[in-house]
């Protein structure tokens, strides 16, 4: 399933990201806000478990997400602000880290760090702002599937139609939640109109 956000607030935030005048702090902040929108959408149908808490009127049970069974996995670097934002919303989730670099000549992703927690029977939210060729997502999903989670959802800010389709074809059991599907990839495999390189924009390495 591919779900693209359509709210005008979402589209306004995407425009801020595209704007080269947005500096690194605004860029990361906007990515964080969009991540929260994606988390709300992705977990919309998730069941609640009852949790007993102490209220001003004594002990009572209320619905709450089973955060302990959710793992947020990020792909460094650009995914870092997304991870922080998701954990702000769901502080009891576990975090996992993968580092991948897209080789700019071959356009293939290269894994250089793997710090995934035990994913058995857990729900994994894989967060990465960019889905260009889809290669990084496909590789990350393959890796995560090897750790036996019960379900995987991806949260992406911006993607190309061909990249999104490629990921969906390679992993049809994974639900993709994305804020914006753009027009296409250019010859250098950058998303058009896109927003540039999210890692560089976030961390001033232009
Ligand atoms: C970007 C992005 C994805 C990948 C997407 O990372 O964050 O991980 O490229 O491209 P793909 O869909 O064609 O695989 P990048 O390699 O620029 O690394 P960075 O996060 O360190 O900037």
Short mmCIF file of N, CA and C in Angstrom, two decimals, residues 31-40 43 65 67 70-74 79-95 125-127 155:
data_model
loop_
_atom_site.label_atom_id
_atom_site.label_comp_id
_atom_site.label_asym_id
_atom_site.label_seq_id
_atom_site.Cartn_x
_atom_site.Cartn_y
_atom_site.Cartn_z
N UNK A 31 11.29 18.86 8.61
CA UNK A 31 11.31 17.40 8.45
C UNK A 31 10.67 16.74 9.68
N UNK A 32 10.99 17.29 10.86
CA UNK A 32 10.44 16.73 12.11
C UNK A 32 8.92 16.87 12.15
N UNK A 33 8.42 18.04 11.73
CA UNK A 33 6.96 18.24 11.73
C UNK A 33 6.27 17.28 10.77
N UNK A 34 6.86 17.12 9.59
CA UNK A 34 6.28 16.21 8.59
C UNK A 34 6.31 14.76 9.09
N UNK A 35 7.37 14.44 9.82
CA UNK A 35 7.47 13.09 10.37
C UNK A 35 6.31 12.80 11.31
N UNK A 36 5.98 13.80 12.13
CA UNK A 36 4.86 13.60 13.07
C UNK A 36 3.57 13.33 12.30
N UNK A 37 3.36 14.09 11.20
CA UNK A 37 2.16 13.85 10.40
C UNK A 37 2.16 12.43 9.85
N UNK A 38 3.33 11.97 9.42
CA UNK A 38 3.42 10.61 8.86
C UNK A 38 3.16 9.56 9.95
N UNK A 39 3.68 9.80 11.14
CA UNK A 39 3.47 8.83 12.23
C UNK A 39 1.97 8.74 12.55
N UNK A 40 1.31 9.90 12.65
CA UNK A 40 -0.14 9.89 12.93
C UNK A 40 -0.88 9.05 11.89
N UNK A 43 -0.03 5.18 11.98
CA UNK A 43 -0.51 4.42 13.14
C UNK A 43 -2.02 4.60 13.37
N UNK A 65 -0.91 3.16 22.90
CA UNK A 65 -0.18 2.35 21.91
C UNK A 65 0.83 1.47 22.63
N UNK A 67 3.93 0.91 22.70
CA UNK A 67 5.18 1.49 22.19
C UNK A 67 6.37 0.55 22.30
N UNK A 70 7.19 -1.30 19.23
CA UNK A 70 7.46 -0.54 18.00
C UNK A 70 8.94 -0.14 17.99
N UNK A 71 9.58 -0.37 16.85
CA UNK A 71 10.97 0.04 16.68
C UNK A 71 11.04 1.07 15.56
N UNK A 72 11.68 2.18 15.83
CA UNK A 72 11.88 3.18 14.77
C UNK A 72 13.31 3.02 14.27
N UNK A 73 13.44 2.69 13.00
CA UNK A 73 14.77 2.51 12.40
C UNK A 73 15.03 3.66 11.45
N UNK A 74 16.18 4.28 11.60
CA UNK A 74 16.52 5.37 10.71
C UNK A 74 17.69 5.00 9.81
N UNK A 79 18.05 10.68 7.84
CA UNK A 79 16.91 10.19 8.60
C UNK A 79 16.93 10.57 10.06
N UNK A 80 18.04 11.14 10.52
CA UNK A 80 18.19 11.42 11.95
C UNK A 80 17.11 12.36 12.52
N UNK A 81 16.81 13.49 11.86
CA UNK A 81 15.75 14.34 12.41
C UNK A 81 14.38 13.63 12.43
N UNK A 82 14.18 12.69 11.52
CA UNK A 82 12.91 11.94 11.51
C UNK A 82 12.85 11.02 12.73
N UNK A 83 13.96 10.38 13.03
CA UNK A 83 14.00 9.48 14.19
C UNK A 83 13.72 10.27 15.47
N UNK A 84 14.40 11.39 15.64
CA UNK A 84 14.24 12.21 16.85
C UNK A 84 12.78 12.63 17.01
N UNK A 85 12.17 13.01 15.90
CA UNK A 85 10.79 13.47 15.94
C UNK A 85 9.83 12.33 16.30
N UNK A 86 10.05 11.17 15.70
CA UNK A 86 9.18 10.01 15.99
C UNK A 86 9.32 9.62 17.47
N UNK A 87 10.55 9.70 17.98
CA UNK A 87 10.76 9.34 19.39
C UNK A 87 10.22 10.40 20.34
N UNK A 88 10.13 11.65 19.89
CA UNK A 88 9.47 12.67 20.71
C UNK A 88 8.01 12.31 20.91
N UNK A 89 7.40 11.79 19.84
CA UNK A 89 5.98 11.41 19.93
C UNK A 89 5.80 10.12 20.72
N UNK A 90 6.70 9.17 20.49
CA UNK A 90 6.56 7.83 21.07
C UNK A 90 7.86 7.49 21.82
N UNK A 91 8.04 8.09 22.99
CA UNK A 91 9.35 7.99 23.65
C UNK A 91 9.71 6.61 24.16
N UNK A 92 8.73 5.70 24.24
CA UNK A 92 9.07 4.36 24.74
C UNK A 92 9.40 3.37 23.63
N UNK A 93 9.42 3.84 22.39
CA UNK A 93 9.84 2.96 21.30
C UNK A 93 11.35 2.75 21.37
N UNK A 94 11.79 1.67 20.75
CA UNK A 94 13.23 1.42 20.64
C UNK A 94 13.73 2.03 19.33
N UNK A 95 14.98 2.46 19.32
CA UNK A 95 15.54 3.02 18.08
C UNK A 95 16.56 2.08 17.47
N UNK A 125 9.08 0.87 12.09
CA UNK A 125 8.86 2.06 11.27
C UNK A 125 10.22 2.46 10.72
N UNK A 126 10.40 2.32 9.42
CA UNK A 126 11.67 2.68 8.79
C UNK A 126 11.56 4.10 8.27
N UNK A 127 12.40 5.00 8.76
CA UNK A 127 12.28 6.41 8.38
C UNK A 127 13.49 6.89 7.59
N UNK A 155 8.29 5.42 6.41
CA UNK A 155 7.88 6.82 6.45
C UNK A 155 8.91 7.61 5.66
#
